[in-house]
Coordinates of C-alpha atoms in Angstrom, one line a residue:
X1 CA 38.9 8.2 3.9
X2 CA 40.1 7.3 7.2
X3 CA 43.6 5.5 7.6
X4 CA 41.4 2.9 9.8
X5 CA 39.2 1.7 7.0
X6 CA 42.3 1.6 4.7
X7 CA 43.9 -0.8 7.5
X8 CA 40.9 -2.5 8.0
X9 CA 41.0 -6.4 6.0
X10 CA 38.4 -5.4 3.6
X11 CA 36.5 -8.8 2.5
X12 CA 37.1 -9.4 -1.3
X13 CA 33.9 -10.0 -3.3
X14 CA 32.8 -13.9 -2.5
X15 CA 34.8 -14.1 0.5
X16 CA 32.0 -13.9 3.1
X17 CA 31.4 -17.6 2.1
X18 CA 34.6 -18.3 3.7
X19 CA 35.9 -15.8 6.1
X20 CA 34.1 -14.3 9.2
X21 CA 32.8 -10.8 9.1
X22 CA 32.4 -9.2 12.1
X23 CA 28.9 -7.0 12.9
X24 CA 31.3 -3.9 13.3
X25 CA 32.5 -4.1 9.9
X26 CA 29.5 -3.8 8.1
X27 CA 27.8 -0.8 7.0
X28 CA 24.0 0.0 7.8
X29 CA 21.3 2.2 6.9
X30 CA 21.6 3.5 10.6
X31 CA 25.5 4.6 9.5
X32 CA 24.5 7.3 7.5
X33 CA 26.0 10.7 7.8
X34 CA 24.1 13.8 8.4
X35 CA 24.9 14.9 5.0
X36 CA 23.6 11.6 3.5
X37 CA 20.3 11.7 5.7
X38 CA 19.9 15.2 4.1
X39 CA 20.4 14.1 0.6
X40 CA 17.7 11.2 1.4
X41 CA 15.2 13.4 2.7
X42 CA 15.2 16.0 -0.2
X43 CA 15.5 13.3 -2.5
X44 CA 12.1 11.8 -0.5
X45 CA 10.7 15.6 -0.9
X46 CA 11.1 15.9 -4.6
X47 CA 9.3 12.0 -5.2
X48 CA 6.3 13.2 -3.1
X49 CA 5.8 16.5 -4.6
X50 CA 6.9 15.8 -8.1
X51 CA 6.0 11.9 -8.8
X52 CA 4.0 10.5 -6.0
X53 CA 1.4 13.1 -6.1
X54 CA 0.8 12.6 -10.0
X55 CA 1.5 8.6 -10.1
X56 CA -1.5 8.5 -12.5
X57 CA 0.0 10.6 -15.2
X58 CA 2.6 8.1 -15.2
X59 CA 0.2 5.5 -15.9
X60 CA -1.4 7.3 -19.0
X61 CA 1.6 6.8 -21.3
X62 CA 2.5 11.0 -20.4
X63 CA 5.9 10.3 -21.5
X64 CA 6.5 14.3 -21.8
X65 CA 5.9 14.3 -18.3
X66 CA 8.5 11.7 -17.5
X67 CA 11.1 14.2 -19.4
X68 CA 9.8 17.5 -17.5
X69 CA 10.3 15.4 -14.0
X70 CA 13.9 14.4 -15.4
X71 CA 14.7 17.9 -16.1
X72 CA 13.4 19.1 -12.4
X73 CA 15.6 16.2 -11.2
X74 CA 18.5 17.6 -12.9
X75 CA 18.0 21.0 -11.8
X76 CA 18.1 19.9 -8.2
X77 CA 21.5 18.1 -9.2
X78 CA 20.1 14.7 -8.4
X79 CA 21.2 13.6 -11.9
X80 CA 24.7 14.1 -11.2
X81 CA 25.1 12.3 -7.7
X82 CA 27.6 10.3 -9.1
X83 CA 29.5 12.4 -11.3
X84 CA 32.7 13.6 -10.3
X85 CA 32.5 17.6 -9.9
X86 CA 35.3 18.5 -12.5
X87 CA 32.6 17.3 -14.9
X88 CA 29.7 19.2 -13.3
X89 CA 28.3 16.7 -10.7
X90 CA 28.5 16.3 -7.2
X91 CA 31.3 13.5 -6.8
X92 CA 29.2 11.7 -4.2
X93 CA 30.4 8.4 -3.2
X94 CA 29.1 5.3 -3.7
X95 CA 26.8 4.8 -0.7
X96 CA 25.5 8.0 -1.1
X97 CA 24.9 7.4 -5.3
X98 CA 22.8 4.1 -3.9
X99 CA 20.9 6.2 -1.4
X100 CA 19.5 8.7 -4.3
X101 CA 19.0 5.5 -6.3
X102 CA 17.0 4.0 -3.7
X103 CA 14.6 6.9 -3.0
X104 CA 14.1 8.6 -6.0
X105 CA 13.0 5.1 -7.5
X106 CA 9.9 4.3 -4.8
X107 CA 7.1 6.1 -6.8
X108 CA 6.7 4.7 -10.1
X109 CA 8.8 2.3 -12.3
X110 CA 8.5 5.0 -15.2
X111 CA 10.5 7.5 -13.5
X112 CA 13.1 4.9 -12.0
X113 CA 13.5 3.6 -15.5
X114 CA 14.3 6.7 -16.8
X115 CA 16.4 8.0 -13.9
X116 CA 18.4 4.7 -13.7
X117 CA 18.8 4.8 -17.8
X118 CA 20.1 8.0 -17.9
X119 CA 22.3 8.2 -14.6
X120 CA 23.8 4.8 -15.3
X121 CA 24.2 3.3 -18.7
X122 CA 23.5 6.8 -20.5
X123 CA 26.1 8.4 -18.5
X124 CA 28.3 6.3 -16.6
X125 CA 29.7 4.7 -19.9
X126 CA 31.4 8.4 -20.6
X127 CA 32.5 8.8 -17.2
X128 CA 34.2 5.8 -16.6
X129 CA 35.7 5.1 -20.0
X130 CA 35.8 8.1 -21.8
X131 CA 38.9 9.8 -22.9
X132 CA 39.1 13.6 -21.1
X133 CA 37.5 15.3 -24.3
X134 CA 34.6 13.3 -24.3
X135 CA 33.9 13.7 -20.5
X136 CA 34.4 17.4 -21.0
X137 CA 31.9 17.5 -24.0
X138 CA 29.2 15.2 -22.8
X139 CA 29.3 14.8 -19.0
X140 CA 28.5 18.2 -17.7
X141 CA 25.2 18.1 -20.0
X142 CA 24.5 14.9 -19.1
X143 CA 24.7 15.8 -15.3
X144 CA 22.6 19.0 -15.3
X145 CA 19.5 17.2 -17.3
X146 CA 20.3 19.9 -20.4
X147 CA 20.8 16.8 -22.4
X148 CA 19.7 13.0 -21.6
X149 CA 21.7 9.5 -22.2
X150 CA 20.3 6.3 -23.7
X151 CA 22.3 3.1 -24.1
X152 CA 21.8 1.0 -27.4
X153 CA 23.1 -2.7 -26.7
X154 CA 20.0 -5.0 -27.2
X155 CA 19.1 -6.3 -30.8
X156 CA 16.4 -8.2 -31.9
X157 CA 18.9 -11.2 -32.1
X158 CA 21.2 -10.2 -29.4
X159 CA 19.5 -10.1 -25.6
X160 CA 21.3 -12.1 -22.7
X161 CA 24.1 -13.0 -25.6
X162 CA 24.9 -9.2 -26.0
X163 CA 28.4 -9.9 -27.8
X164 CA 26.3 -11.0 -30.7
X165 CA 25.3 -8.1 -32.0
X166 CA 24.8 -7.4 -35.9
X167 CA 25.0 -3.7 -35.8
X168 CA 28.2 -2.5 -37.7
X169 CA 30.3 0.2 -37.8
X170 CA 32.5 0.7 -41.0
X171 CA 35.5 3.1 -41.4
X172 CA 35.1 5.8 -44.0
X173 CA 37.8 5.7 -47.1
X174 CA 39.3 9.0 -45.6
X175 CA 39.4 7.3 -42.2
X176 CA 37.5 10.3 -40.5
X177 CA 34.6 8.8 -39.1
X178 CA 32.2 5.3 -38.8
X179 CA 29.4 4.6 -40.6
X180 CA 27.1 2.6 -38.1
X181 CA 24.4 0.5 -39.3
X182 CA 22.0 -1.8 -37.7
X183 CA 18.8 -2.1 -35.1
X184 CA 18.5 -1.8 -31.6
X185 CA 15.3 -2.6 -29.7
X186 CA 13.8 -2.0 -25.8
X187 CA 15.9 1.3 -25.7
X188 CA 14.9 3.4 -22.7
X189 CA 14.7 7.2 -23.3
X190 CA 15.0 6.6 -26.7
X191 CA 11.9 9.0 -27.4
X192 CA 13.7 12.3 -25.7
X193 CA 17.3 11.4 -25.5
X194 CA 20.4 13.6 -27.0
X195 CA 23.0 11.1 -27.1
X196 CA 23.3 7.1 -27.3
X197 CA 26.0 4.7 -26.5
X198 CA 26.0 2.4 -29.3
X199 CA 27.5 -0.8 -29.5
X200 CA 28.6 -1.9 -32.8
X201 CA 31.1 -4.2 -34.4
X202 CA 34.0 -3.4 -36.7
X203 CA 34.9 -6.2 -39.5
X204 CA 34.9 -9.3 -38.2
X205 CA 36.1 -8.7 -34.6
X206 CA 35.7 -11.0 -32.1
X207 CA 34.1 -8.2 -29.6
X208 CA 31.6 -5.3 -29.8
X209 CA 32.9 -1.5 -30.0
X210 CA 31.1 1.2 -27.8
X211 CA 30.5 4.8 -29.9
X212 CA 29.0 8.0 -28.6
X213 CA 26.3 8.9 -31.0
X214 CA 24.3 12.0 -31.0
X215 CA 20.8 11.8 -31.5
X216 CA 20.5 13.6 -35.2
X217 CA 17.6 12.7 -36.9
X218 CA 19.6 13.8 -40.4
X219 CA 22.2 11.7 -39.8
X220 CA 20.3 8.3 -40.3
X221 CA 18.7 7.8 -37.0
X222 CA 15.1 6.5 -37.0
X223 CA 13.0 5.6 -34.0
X224 CA 10.0 2.7 -33.7
X225 CA 7.1 3.3 -32.2
X226 CA 6.6 3.7 -28.6
X227 CA 6.5 -0.3 -27.2
X228 CA 3.3 -1.4 -25.5
X229 CA 4.3 -2.8 -22.4
X230 CA 2.9 -4.4 -19.2
X231 CA 4.1 -1.9 -16.7
X232 CA 6.7 1.3 -16.9
X233 CA 4.1 2.9 -19.0
X234 CA 5.6 6.3 -19.2
X235 CA 9.4 5.2 -19.6
X236 CA 10.2 6.1 -23.1
X237 CA 10.9 2.4 -24.8
X238 CA 11.6 2.2 -28.6
X239 CA 13.3 0.5 -31.3
X240 CA 16.3 2.7 -33.0
X241 CA 17.6 2.3 -36.7
X242 CA 20.9 3.5 -38.0
X243 CA 21.6 3.4 -41.4
X244 CA 25.1 4.5 -42.2
X245 CA 25.0 7.0 -39.3
X246 CA 28.2 9.2 -39.4
X247 CA 30.0 9.1 -36.3
X248 CA 33.5 10.8 -36.2
X249 CA 36.5 8.5 -35.0
X250 CA 37.1 10.6 -31.8
X251 CA 33.9 9.3 -30.7
X252 CA 35.0 6.0 -30.1
X253 CA 34.3 4.8 -26.2
X254 CA 37.5 3.3 -25.0
X255 CA 39.4 1.0 -27.4
X256 CA 38.4 -0.8 -30.3
X257 CA 36.6 -4.0 -29.3
X258 CA 36.2 -3.1 -25.8
X259 CA 32.6 -2.6 -25.8
X260 CA 31.5 -6.0 -24.7
X261 CA 33.9 -5.5 -21.4
X262 CA 32.1 -1.8 -20.9
X263 CA 28.8 -3.3 -21.2
X264 CA 29.7 -6.2 -18.8
X265 CA 31.4 -3.6 -15.8
X266 CA 28.2 -0.9 -16.8
X267 CA 26.0 -4.4 -15.9
X268 CA 27.6 -4.6 -13.0
X269 CA 26.8 -1.1 -11.5
X270 CA 23.7 -1.5 -12.9
X271 CA 22.7 -4.6 -10.8
X272 CA 23.4 -3.6 -7.5
X273 CA 22.0 0.3 -8.6
X274 CA 18.5 -1.7 -9.6
X275 CA 18.6 -3.8 -6.3
X276 CA 18.8 0.0 -4.4
X277 CA 15.9 1.2 -7.2
X278 CA 13.2 -1.9 -5.6
X279 CA 13.9 -0.7 -1.8
X280 CA 11.7 2.2 -1.5
X281 CA 9.1 0.7 -3.9
X282 CA 8.7 -2.0 -1.2
X283 CA 8.7 0.8 1.9
X284 CA 5.9 2.3 -0.3
X285 CA 3.8 -0.7 -0.9
X286 CA 3.9 -1.6 2.8
X287 CA 3.0 1.4 4.0
X288 CA -0.3 1.9 1.6
X289 CA -1.2 -1.7 2.4
X290 CA -0.9 -1.1 6.6
X291 CA -2.9 1.8 6.1
X292 CA -5.4 0.1 4.0
X293 CA -5.5 -3.1 6.7
X294 CA -5.7 -0.8 9.4
X295 CA -8.8 1.3 8.0
X296 CA -10.7 -1.7 6.1
X297 CA -13.4 -3.2 8.6
X298 CA -14.6 -6.6 7.6
X299 CA -16.6 -8.9 10.2
X300 CA -16.3 -5.7 12.6
X301 CA -12.8 -5.3 12.7
X302 CA -9.7 -4.2 10.9
X303 CA -8.4 -6.4 8.8
X304 CA -4.7 -5.5 10.0
X305 CA -6.3 -7.9 13.2
X306 CA -6.5 -11.1 11.1
X307 CA -3.5 -13.5 11.2
X308 CA -3.6 -13.7 7.6
X309 CA -2.5 -10.4 6.9
X310 CA -0.3 -10.1 9.7
X311 CA 1.7 -12.9 8.1
X312 CA 2.0 -11.3 4.9
X313 CA 2.9 -7.6 6.2
X314 CA 5.4 -9.4 8.6
X315 CA 7.2 -11.3 5.5
X316 CA 7.2 -8.1 3.1
X317 CA 9.0 -6.4 6.1
X318 CA 11.3 -8.9 6.7
X319 CA 12.8 -9.2 3.1
X320 CA 12.7 -5.2 3.1
X321 CA 14.7 -5.2 5.8
X322 CA 17.0 -7.7 4.6
X323 CA 17.2 -6.2 1.4
X324 CA 18.1 -2.7 2.7
X325 CA 20.8 -4.8 4.9
X326 CA 22.7 -6.3 2.2
X327 CA 22.4 -3.6 -0.3
X328 CA 24.1 -1.3 2.0
X329 CA 26.7 -3.6 3.2
X330 CA 27.7 -4.4 -0.4
X331 CA 27.6 -0.6 -1.6
X332 CA 30.1 0.5 1.4
X333 CA 32.4 -2.5 0.5
X334 CA 32.5 -1.1 -3.0
X335 CA 33.0 2.4 -1.8
X336 CA 36.0 1.4 0.3
X337 CA 37.6 -0.6 -2.4
X338 CA 37.4 2.4 -4.6
X339 CA 39.1 4.3 -1.9
X340 CA 41.7 2.1 -1.4
X341 CA 42.7 1.8 -5.0
X342 CA 42.4 5.8 -5.3
X343 CA 45.0 5.6 -2.3
X344 CA 47.1 3.2 -4.3
X345 CA 47.4 5.8 -7.4
X346 CA 44.6 4.7 -9.5
X347 CA 42.3 6.9 -11.5
X348 CA 38.8 7.8 -10.2
X349 CA 38.1 5.7 -13.6
X350 CA 40.3 2.9 -12.5
X351 CA 39.0 2.8 -8.9
X352 CA 35.3 2.6 -9.7
X353 CA 35.7 0.3 -12.4
X354 CA 37.8 -2.2 -10.3
X355 CA 36.1 -1.6 -7.4
X356 CA 32.7 -2.6 -8.5
X357 CA 34.3 -5.5 -10.6
X358 CA 35.5 -6.8 -7.3
X359 CA 32.0 -7.4 -5.9
X360 CA 30.4 -8.4 -9.0
X361 CA 29.3 -11.7 -7.2
X362 CA 27.4 -9.5 -4.6
X363 CA 25.7 -7.5 -7.3
X364 CA 24.4 -10.2 -9.2
X365 CA 23.1 -11.7 -5.6
X366 CA 21.3 -8.5 -4.6
X367 CA 19.7 -7.9 -8.2
X368 CA 18.1 -11.6 -7.8
X369 CA 17.1 -11.4 -4.3
X370 CA 15.8 -7.8 -4.4
X371 CA 13.9 -7.9 -7.8
X372 CA 12.2 -10.8 -6.6
X373 CA 11.3 -9.3 -3.2
X374 CA 10.1 -6.2 -4.9
X375 CA 8.0 -8.6 -7.0
X376 CA 6.7 -10.4 -4.2
X377 CA 5.9 -7.2 -2.0
X378 CA 3.8 -5.7 -4.5
X379 CA 1.9 -9.0 -5.4
X380 CA 1.0 -9.4 -1.4
X381 CA -0.2 -5.6 -1.3
X382 CA -3.0 -6.5 -4.3
X383 CA -3.9 -9.1 -2.2
X384 CA -4.2 -7.3 1.0
X385 CA -6.3 -4.5 -0.7
X386 CA -8.4 -7.7 -2.4
X387 CA -10.7 -6.4 -5.2
X388 CA -9.5 -2.5 -4.9
X389 CA -5.9 -3.9 -5.5
X390 CA -7.0 -5.3 -8.8
X391 CA -8.4 -1.9 -9.9
X392 CA -6.2 0.8 -11.7
X393 CA -7.8 3.3 -9.2
X394 CA -5.0 2.3 -6.6
X395 CA -1.7 2.6 -7.2
X396 CA -1.1 -1.5 -6.3
X397 CA -1.7 -2.8 -9.6
X398 CA 0.6 -0.2 -11.3
X399 CA 3.4 -1.1 -8.7
X400 CA 2.9 -4.7 -9.5
X401 CA 3.2 -4.2 -13.2
X402 CA 6.4 -2.0 -13.0
X403 CA 8.2 -4.0 -10.6
X404 CA 7.9 -6.9 -13.1
X405 CA 10.7 -5.6 -15.4
X406 CA 13.2 -5.9 -13.2
X407 CA 13.6 -9.4 -12.8
X408 CA 14.4 -9.0 -16.6
X409 CA 16.5 -6.0 -17.3
X410 CA 20.3 -5.6 -15.9
X411 CA 20.8 -9.3 -17.1
X412 CA 17.9 -12.0 -16.4
X413 CA 17.6 -13.2 -12.8
X414 CA 18.6 -16.7 -14.6
X415 CA 21.7 -15.3 -15.8
X416 CA 22.7 -13.7 -12.5
X417 CA 22.2 -17.0 -10.8
X418 CA 24.5 -18.6 -12.6
X419 CA 27.0 -15.4 -13.1
X420 CA 27.2 -15.4 -9.6
X421 CA 28.5 -19.1 -9.1
X422 CA 30.1 -19.0 -12.2
X423 CA 32.3 -15.9 -11.0
X424 CA 33.0 -17.6 -7.4
X425 CA 34.4 -20.8 -9.1
X426 CA 36.5 -18.3 -11.2
X427 CA 37.7 -16.4 -8.6
X428 CA 38.6 -19.8 -6.6
X429 CA 40.6 -20.8 -9.4
X430 CA 42.8 -17.5 -9.7
X431 CA 43.2 -17.9 -6.0
X432 CA 41.2 -15.0 -5.0
X433 CA 39.0 -17.0 -2.6
X434 CA 39.6 -20.4 -1.3
X435 CA 36.8 -22.4 -1.9
X436 CA 39.0 -25.5 -2.2
X437 CA 40.5 -25.7 1.5
X438 CA 37.2 -24.9 3.4
X439 CA 35.2 -27.4 1.2
X440 CA 38.2 -30.5 1.8
X441 CA 37.3 -29.5 5.1
X442 CA 33.5 -30.1 5.1
X443 CA 34.4 -33.1 3.2
X444 CA 36.3 -34.7 6.2
X445 CA 33.6 -33.4 8.3
X446 CA 31.0 -35.6 6.6
X447 CA 33.0 -38.7 7.6
X448 CA 33.5 -38.0 10.9
X449 CA 31.3 -38.0 14.2
X450 CA 29.4 -35.3 15.1
X451 CA 29.9 -33.2 18.3
X452 CA 26.1 -33.6 20.3
X453 CA 27.5 -31.0 22.9
X454 CA 24.7 -28.6 23.8
X455 CA 26.3 -25.3 23.3
X456 CA 25.7 -21.9 25.1
X457 CA 23.0 -19.8 23.2
X458 CA 22.7 -17.2 25.5
X459 CA 24.4 -14.2 24.0
X460 CA 22.1 -12.7 20.9
X461 CA 22.7 -14.6 17.6
X462 CA 24.8 -16.9 19.0
X463 CA 22.4 -20.1 17.5
X464 CA 21.8 -18.1 14.3
X465 CA 25.4 -17.4 13.5
X466 CA 26.3 -20.9 13.9
X467 CA 23.7 -22.0 11.6
X468 CA 25.2 -19.4 9.4
X469 CA 28.5 -20.8 9.4
X470 CA 26.9 -24.3 8.8
X471 CA 24.9 -23.2 5.7
X472 CA 28.4 -22.0 4.3
X473 CA 29.2 -25.6 4.5
X474 CA 26.2 -26.7 3.0
X475 CA 27.3 -24.5 -0.4
X476 CA 30.8 -25.9 0.0
X477 CA 29.5 -29.4 -0.1
X478 CA 27.2 -29.2 -2.8
X479 CA 29.4 -26.9 -5.0
X480 CA 32.6 -28.4 -4.2
X481 CA 31.2 -32.0 -5.2
X482 CA 29.7 -30.4 -8.1
X483 CA 32.8 -28.6 -9.3
X484 CA 35.2 -32.2 -8.6
X485 CA 32.4 -34.2 -10.9
X486 CA 32.2 -31.9 -13.6
X487 CA 34.8 -29.3 -13.5
X488 CA 34.8 -26.8 -16.3
X489 CA 31.6 -28.3 -17.9
X490 CA 29.8 -27.2 -14.8
X491 CA 28.4 -24.1 -16.6
X492 CA 26.4 -26.8 -18.5
X493 CA 24.6 -28.1 -15.8
X494 CA 22.5 -25.1 -15.4
X495 CA 19.8 -26.5 -13.1
X496 CA 22.6 -27.5 -10.7
X497 CA 24.2 -23.9 -10.9
X498 CA 20.6 -22.3 -10.3
X499 CA 20.2 -24.5 -7.3
X500 CA 23.6 -23.5 -5.7
X501 CA 23.3 -20.1 -6.2
X502 CA 19.9 -19.8 -4.3
X503 CA 21.8 -21.2 -1.6
X504 CA 24.5 -18.6 -2.1
X505 CA 21.9 -16.2 -1.9
X506 CA 20.2 -16.7 0.8
X507 CA 23.6 -17.0 3.0
X508 CA 24.5 -13.7 2.1
X509 CA 21.4 -11.8 2.8
X510 CA 20.5 -14.0 5.8
X511 CA 24.2 -12.8 7.2
X512 CA 23.6 -9.2 6.1
X513 CA 20.6 -9.1 8.2
X514 CA 21.8 -10.7 11.4
X515 CA 25.1 -8.6 11.1
X516 CA 22.9 -5.3 10.7
X517 CA 20.8 -6.1 13.6
X518 CA 23.8 -7.2 16.2
X519 CA 25.7 -4.2 15.1
X520 CA 23.0 -2.1 16.1
X521 CA 21.9 -4.2 19.3
X522 CA 25.7 -3.9 20.6
X523 CA 25.5 0.1 20.1
X524 CA 21.7 1.0 20.8
X525 CA 20.9 -1.9 23.0
X526 CA 18.8 -5.3 22.7
X527 CA 15.8 -3.8 23.5
X528 CA 15.5 -1.1 21.0
X529 CA 16.2 -3.9 18.7
X530 CA 13.4 -6.2 19.4
X531 CA 11.5 -6.2 16.1
X532 CA 14.8 -6.2 14.1
X533 CA 16.1 -9.3 15.9
X534 CA 12.8 -11.2 15.3
X535 CA 13.0 -10.2 11.5
X536 CA 16.4 -11.4 11.7
X537 CA 15.4 -14.7 13.4
X538 CA 12.2 -14.9 10.7
X539 CA 14.4 -14.5 7.5
X540 CA 16.9 -17.0 8.7
X541 CA 14.5 -19.6 9.6
X542 CA 13.0 -19.0 5.7
X543 CA 16.4 -18.9 4.5
X544 CA 16.8 -22.3 5.8
X545 CA 14.1 -23.8 4.3
X546 CA 15.1 -22.8 0.9
X547 CA 18.3 -24.3 1.5
X548 CA 17.0 -27.6 2.2
X549 CA 15.3 -27.6 -0.6
X550 CA 17.8 -26.7 -2.9
X551 CA 20.4 -28.5 -1.2
X552 CA 18.5 -31.3 -1.7
X553 CA 17.3 -30.7 -5.1
X554 CA 21.0 -30.3 -6.3
X555 CA 22.5 -33.6 -4.0
X556 CA 19.7 -35.9 -5.6
X557 CA 20.3 -34.7 -9.2
X558 CA 24.2 -35.6 -9.6
X559 CA 25.3 -37.8 -6.5
X560 CA 24.1 -41.3 -6.4
X561 CA 24.6 -44.2 -3.6
X562 CA 26.9 -43.7 -0.7
X563 CA 27.8 -40.6 -1.5
X564 CA 24.4 -39.3 -2.0
X565 CA 23.2 -40.7 1.3
X566 CA 26.2 -39.1 3.0
X567 CA 25.6 -35.8 1.8
X568 CA 21.8 -35.8 2.4
X569 CA 22.8 -36.6 6.1
X570 CA 25.3 -33.7 6.2
X571 CA 22.4 -31.3 4.8
X572 CA 20.3 -32.4 7.7
X573 CA 23.2 -31.9 10.2
X574 CA 24.1 -28.6 8.8
X575 CA 20.5 -27.4 8.6
X576 CA 19.4 -28.1 12.1
X577 CA 18.3 -25.8 14.7
X578 CA 18.4 -26.7 18.5
X579 CA 15.8 -24.4 19.2
X580 CA 13.4 -24.0 16.5
X581 CA 12.0 -20.2 16.2
X582 CA 8.2 -19.3 17.3
X583 CA 7.2 -18.6 13.6
X584 CA 3.8 -17.4 14.3
X585 CA 4.9 -15.3 17.4
X586 CA 7.8 -13.8 15.4
X587 CA 5.5 -12.3 12.4
X588 CA 2.8 -11.0 14.9
X589 CA 5.4 -9.4 16.7
X590 CA 6.7 -7.7 13.4
X591 CA 3.4 -6.7 12.0
X592 CA 1.9 -5.3 15.1
X593 CA 5.1 -2.9 15.0
X594 CA 4.3 -2.0 11.4
X595 CA 0.8 -1.7 12.0
X596 CA 1.1 0.2 15.4
X597 CA 3.4 2.7 13.0
X598 CA 1.0 2.5 10.3
X599 CA 3.9 1.6 7.6
X600 CA 7.3 0.4 7.8
X601 CA 9.6 1.9 10.4
X602 CA 12.9 0.7 10.4

């Protein structure tokens, strides 16, 4: 890693809210190295040849075909991109692992779930928490695809409340092994995996413990039938039952009682990787919808010429562009933080764990934003196809069904919304993010006289960036007042947390989009970024609308009298445009470009 990167003042997680980020300091998809572009192209080639060409097989619950495709991915090295070279992997940086996760996941949710469960929660806990002997024994087999992994955390009575699991681990009398008994459910890859990461409670421990358990049916392990699911039809999903399953003591993962920590940190990585796994699905849906709209003739003209269709295509493309911008911005922040920690002497394990944990807020933001965008994109894809979109003969309805799970796994979007704000408040209390100072300044500003000067907005994005700065004041005003009013009890006010979280999400996504376009306009010229500028402006316009709604909802729900009136006036002041964008013109410009290119082209 360059000295320049190490010396650069990389923002800590959550600091985007209170510190300015310069456009040149964000990483964008246009910054991919030649090696990363080659990796992207080879991944796309694999997906087009092996997955997209056979999407109907994934809809017919062909579990064996999913396993076969996973083996092929292993032969190409795609299962080992995040695994260090010492354990048979490619040892790629965090951005490159995001890139593979992105482009391997666009064809079918069945395969992307199998891939994500194996490379993420199936392999990563051993890579990051295993001792040397465990890593040498298991990781090379998992990296090559010789073995497949699964992750047993969820139970019938323990979903979002993961630490409440009832599965027990009892130490044998001779102290050589544990006997694990319990029931796990919704276990991806259960039907063909060789090794489970299992979480169980020892005695009356407060926290669960992780174990590496080889899948041996003669050792008290049995499986339920394949679950009947709305989507991801060829992702093997079964219940797993353990009955006095013998696990050697040396197969305990990390330390006793460390299981909950392992689970939570695995989820942080899983969240940002899930965001990546929703990106290429959006690009492909936009591509299919655009081709159809260009070819479908109604009233003697392609339906792409109708404003109603253009609006849909423009919004789909804009959200995808924003999602890419934010996902790769955060991925590079994590990669840089990992490199800094390694330079300071941390091991790969410590550096990666702490690097991802630093940006847990951003990981939750991305999980929510991108999973909801892929759902909306697939929904509009069906609408553009009309009756054919509702038919199982086209891939739109399966894309919509597959997208639905992304709002549930890796922590529901509701949990992640509350986590994002909760983690930010905790960081502020620890002094890692100064929220108090800026919040007090905003409170003082509310009682002051606003400036009526008309600034010079001739420089690209000068007004948009001023609006972004004011949107951050909205969050500080709402969250600051809520913290002041409710203190530690704020977490009990879930509807307020949800509203504040939506404001936080929109700020991060809109800023990431604008910074990407600004960086590229500076180096490639504004003319080359005409459509990207339009998408950045359209995304911000939509974000402002959401923030007005959520800000008002929060303010009228916890403030009264003069305080409420003052905050509502502040909300109006902080969300005001000097020059409103022409939304129809922006959408038309974006849609016309996508139509001309016959698909997503940014």
